Amino acid sequence: MKPGPTPLPPGVVVVDSHCHLADSAFDADREDVWQRARFAGVAGAMIIGAGGGSASNSAAIESARRRGDHALGPVGGIH
């Protein structure tokens, strides 16, 4: 069995400020990826719309909404 992540010091909260969990590359294992991040101590994440248009931003919003626990927040981008 692999050891778990090193515990964070008390009071330390990790938030990933830029991830692409809405990308289609994660369609097969999005929930597993998020659960591994949570296990490693990530409390929240900002899902970035790639800025390639409204479809990317909509995917970021929907991916965050699907969680329903406010641990993930969407960020829309325009390049």
Short mmCIF file of N, CA and C in Angstrom, two decimals:
data_model
loop_
_atom_site.label_atom_id
_atom_site.label_comp_id
_atom_site.label_asym_id
_atom_site.label_seq_id
_atom_site.Cartn_x
_atom_site.Cartn_y
_atom_site.Cartn_z
N MET A 1 0.84 -1.18 0.00
CA MET A 1 0.00 0.00 0.00
C MET A 1 0.89 1.25 0.00
N LYS A 2 0.55 2.20 -0.85
CA LYS A 2 1.31 3.45 -0.91
C LYS A 2 0.98 4.32 0.30
N PRO A 3 2.02 4.97 0.84
CA PRO A 3 1.72 5.87 1.96
C PRO A 3 0.92 7.08 1.48
N GLY A 4 0.16 7.64 2.38
CA GLY A 4 -0.62 8.83 2.06
C GLY A 4 0.26 10.06 2.02
N PRO A 5 -0.32 11.18 1.68
CA PRO A 5 0.45 12.42 1.62
C PRO A 5 0.90 12.86 3.01
N THR A 6 1.94 13.66 3.05
CA THR A 6 2.42 14.22 4.31
C THR A 6 1.37 15.19 4.84
N PRO A 7 0.99 15.05 6.10
CA PRO A 7 -0.03 15.97 6.65
C PRO A 7 0.44 17.42 6.61
N LEU A 8 -0.49 18.32 6.38
CA LEU A 8 -0.19 19.74 6.37
C LEU A 8 -0.14 20.25 7.81
N PRO A 9 0.64 21.29 8.05
CA PRO A 9 0.64 21.89 9.40
C PRO A 9 -0.76 22.40 9.75
N PRO A 10 -1.08 22.44 11.03
CA PRO A 10 -2.39 22.95 11.45
C PRO A 10 -2.64 24.36 10.91
N GLY A 11 -3.84 24.59 10.43
CA GLY A 11 -4.22 25.89 9.93
C GLY A 11 -3.87 26.17 8.48
N VAL A 12 -3.13 25.28 7.84
CA VAL A 12 -2.74 25.47 6.45
C VAL A 12 -3.83 24.90 5.55
N VAL A 13 -4.31 25.71 4.61
CA VAL A 13 -5.33 25.29 3.66
C VAL A 13 -4.75 25.45 2.26
N VAL A 14 -4.85 24.40 1.46
CA VAL A 14 -4.34 24.43 0.09
C VAL A 14 -5.51 24.56 -0.87
N VAL A 15 -5.44 25.57 -1.75
CA VAL A 15 -6.43 25.77 -2.80
C VAL A 15 -5.68 25.86 -4.12
N ASP A 16 -6.05 25.02 -5.05
CA ASP A 16 -5.45 25.06 -6.38
C ASP A 16 -6.09 26.22 -7.13
N SER A 17 -5.29 27.22 -7.46
CA SER A 17 -5.84 28.43 -8.07
C SER A 17 -5.98 28.34 -9.58
N HIS A 18 -5.62 27.20 -10.17
CA HIS A 18 -5.70 27.09 -11.63
C HIS A 18 -5.65 25.62 -12.03
N CYS A 19 -6.80 25.04 -12.31
CA CYS A 19 -6.83 23.67 -12.82
C CYS A 19 -7.79 23.59 -14.00
N HIS A 20 -7.67 22.54 -14.77
CA HIS A 20 -8.50 22.37 -15.96
C HIS A 20 -9.34 21.09 -15.87
N LEU A 21 -9.98 20.88 -14.73
CA LEU A 21 -10.80 19.68 -14.55
C LEU A 21 -11.99 19.61 -15.50
N ALA A 22 -12.38 20.71 -16.10
CA ALA A 22 -13.49 20.68 -17.06
C ALA A 22 -13.05 20.20 -18.43
N ASP A 23 -11.74 20.10 -18.65
CA ASP A 23 -11.22 19.66 -19.94
C ASP A 23 -11.69 18.23 -20.24
N SER A 24 -11.98 17.96 -21.49
CA SER A 24 -12.46 16.63 -21.89
C SER A 24 -11.45 15.53 -21.59
N ALA A 25 -10.19 15.88 -21.39
CA ALA A 25 -9.19 14.87 -21.04
C ALA A 25 -9.51 14.19 -19.71
N PHE A 26 -10.34 14.84 -18.87
CA PHE A 26 -10.71 14.28 -17.58
C PHE A 26 -12.10 13.66 -17.57
N ASP A 27 -12.73 13.52 -18.72
CA ASP A 27 -14.08 12.97 -18.77
C ASP A 27 -14.17 11.58 -18.14
N ALA A 28 -13.17 10.76 -18.33
CA ALA A 28 -13.22 9.38 -17.83
C ALA A 28 -12.93 9.27 -16.34
N ASP A 29 -12.18 10.23 -15.78
CA ASP A 29 -11.76 10.06 -14.38
C ASP A 29 -11.76 11.35 -13.56
N ARG A 30 -12.60 12.31 -13.94
CA ARG A 30 -12.64 13.61 -13.28
C ARG A 30 -12.84 13.46 -11.77
N GLU A 31 -13.79 12.65 -11.37
CA GLU A 31 -14.07 12.49 -9.94
C GLU A 31 -12.89 11.83 -9.22
N ASP A 32 -12.25 10.86 -9.85
CA ASP A 32 -11.07 10.23 -9.24
C ASP A 32 -9.93 11.23 -9.07
N VAL A 33 -9.71 12.08 -10.07
CA VAL A 33 -8.67 13.10 -9.98
C VAL A 33 -8.96 14.03 -8.81
N TRP A 34 -10.21 14.48 -8.70
CA TRP A 34 -10.57 15.38 -7.61
C TRP A 34 -10.41 14.70 -6.26
N GLN A 35 -10.81 13.45 -6.14
CA GLN A 35 -10.68 12.72 -4.88
C GLN A 35 -9.22 12.54 -4.48
N ARG A 36 -8.34 12.30 -5.46
CA ARG A 36 -6.91 12.20 -5.16
C ARG A 36 -6.37 13.54 -4.67
N ALA A 37 -6.82 14.62 -5.27
CA ALA A 37 -6.40 15.95 -4.81
C ALA A 37 -6.87 16.19 -3.38
N ARG A 38 -8.11 15.84 -3.11
CA ARG A 38 -8.64 16.00 -1.74
C ARG A 38 -7.84 15.17 -0.75
N PHE A 39 -7.52 13.94 -1.12
CA PHE A 39 -6.73 13.05 -0.25
C PHE A 39 -5.36 13.65 0.02
N ALA A 40 -4.82 14.38 -0.96
CA ALA A 40 -3.50 15.00 -0.81
C ALA A 40 -3.57 16.31 -0.02
N GLY A 41 -4.78 16.74 0.34
CA GLY A 41 -4.91 17.92 1.18
C GLY A 41 -5.42 19.16 0.48
N VAL A 42 -5.84 19.04 -0.77
CA VAL A 42 -6.37 20.20 -1.49
C VAL A 42 -7.82 20.42 -1.04
N ALA A 43 -8.07 21.59 -0.47
CA ALA A 43 -9.40 21.89 0.06
C ALA A 43 -10.35 22.42 -1.00
N GLY A 44 -9.82 23.06 -2.03
CA GLY A 44 -10.64 23.64 -3.07
C GLY A 44 -9.83 23.91 -4.31
N ALA A 45 -10.52 24.23 -5.38
CA ALA A 45 -9.83 24.50 -6.65
C ALA A 45 -10.67 25.44 -7.50
N MET A 46 -10.00 26.20 -8.32
CA MET A 46 -10.64 27.06 -9.31
C MET A 46 -10.51 26.38 -10.66
N ILE A 47 -11.63 26.04 -11.28
CA ILE A 47 -11.64 25.40 -12.59
C ILE A 47 -11.65 26.49 -13.63
N ILE A 48 -10.63 26.51 -14.47
CA ILE A 48 -10.43 27.57 -15.44
C ILE A 48 -11.07 27.22 -16.78
N GLY A 49 -11.84 28.16 -17.32
CA GLY A 49 -12.27 28.06 -18.71
C GLY A 49 -11.06 28.42 -19.55
N ALA A 50 -10.76 27.65 -20.55
CA ALA A 50 -9.52 27.82 -21.30
C ALA A 50 -9.48 29.09 -22.13
N GLY A 51 -10.56 29.81 -22.19
CA GLY A 51 -10.57 31.05 -22.94
C GLY A 51 -10.75 30.84 -24.43
N GLY A 52 -11.01 29.60 -24.82
CA GLY A 52 -11.20 29.30 -26.22
C GLY A 52 -12.60 29.62 -26.71
N GLY A 53 -13.38 30.22 -25.88
CA GLY A 53 -14.74 30.57 -26.25
C GLY A 53 -15.71 30.23 -25.14
N SER A 54 -16.97 30.51 -25.37
CA SER A 54 -17.96 30.33 -24.33
C SER A 54 -18.16 28.86 -23.95
N ALA A 55 -17.91 27.92 -24.86
CA ALA A 55 -18.09 26.50 -24.54
C ALA A 55 -17.13 26.09 -23.42
N SER A 56 -15.90 26.55 -23.48
CA SER A 56 -14.91 26.22 -22.45
C SER A 56 -15.30 26.83 -21.11
N ASN A 57 -15.75 28.07 -21.13
CA ASN A 57 -16.18 28.71 -19.89
C ASN A 57 -17.43 28.04 -19.33
N SER A 58 -18.35 27.67 -20.19
CA SER A 58 -19.56 26.97 -19.75
C SER A 58 -19.22 25.63 -19.13
N ALA A 59 -18.24 24.93 -19.70
CA ALA A 59 -17.82 23.64 -19.15
C ALA A 59 -17.22 23.82 -17.76
N ALA A 60 -16.46 24.88 -17.55
CA ALA A 60 -15.90 25.15 -16.22
C ALA A 60 -17.01 25.43 -15.21
N ILE A 61 -17.99 26.21 -15.61
CA ILE A 61 -19.11 26.52 -14.72
C ILE A 61 -19.89 25.26 -14.39
N GLU A 62 -20.20 24.46 -15.39
CA GLU A 62 -20.98 23.24 -15.17
C GLU A 62 -20.21 22.22 -14.33
N SER A 63 -18.92 22.10 -14.56
CA SER A 63 -18.11 21.17 -13.78
C SER A 63 -18.12 21.54 -12.31
N ALA A 64 -17.99 22.82 -12.01
CA ALA A 64 -18.02 23.28 -10.62
C ALA A 64 -19.42 23.10 -10.03
N ARG A 65 -20.44 23.42 -10.80
CA ARG A 65 -21.82 23.29 -10.32
C ARG A 65 -22.16 21.83 -10.00
N ARG A 66 -21.66 20.92 -10.81
CA ARG A 66 -21.96 19.50 -10.63
C ARG A 66 -21.50 18.99 -9.27
N ARG A 67 -20.40 19.55 -8.74
CA ARG A 67 -19.91 19.11 -7.43
C ARG A 67 -20.91 19.46 -6.34
N GLY A 68 -21.45 20.66 -6.36
CA GLY A 68 -22.45 21.05 -5.40
C GLY A 68 -21.95 21.30 -3.99
N ASP A 69 -20.64 21.21 -3.74
CA ASP A 69 -20.16 21.39 -2.38
C ASP A 69 -19.32 22.67 -2.20
N HIS A 70 -19.27 23.49 -3.22
CA HIS A 70 -18.54 24.76 -3.20
C HIS A 70 -17.04 24.61 -3.03
N ALA A 71 -16.52 23.39 -3.17
CA ALA A 71 -15.06 23.18 -3.11
C ALA A 71 -14.42 23.58 -4.43
N LEU A 72 -15.21 23.59 -5.50
CA LEU A 72 -14.70 23.97 -6.81
C LEU A 72 -15.43 25.22 -7.28
N GLY A 73 -14.67 26.17 -7.80
CA GLY A 73 -15.26 27.38 -8.32
C GLY A 73 -14.82 27.60 -9.75
N PRO A 74 -15.70 28.08 -10.63
CA PRO A 74 -15.34 28.32 -12.02
C PRO A 74 -14.73 29.71 -12.22
N VAL A 75 -13.83 29.78 -13.18
CA VAL A 75 -13.24 31.06 -13.61
C VAL A 75 -13.32 31.08 -15.13
N GLY A 76 -14.02 32.08 -15.68
CA GLY A 76 -14.12 32.22 -17.12
C GLY A 76 -12.97 33.05 -17.64
N GLY A 77 -12.52 32.72 -18.82
CA GLY A 77 -11.41 33.46 -19.40
C GLY A 77 -11.70 33.91 -20.83
N ILE A 78 -11.15 35.04 -21.19
CA ILE A 78 -11.23 35.53 -22.57
C ILE A 78 -9.82 35.92 -22.97
N HIS A 79 -9.33 35.34 -24.04
CA HIS A 79 -7.96 35.68 -24.50
C HIS A 79 -8.05 36.74 -25.56
#
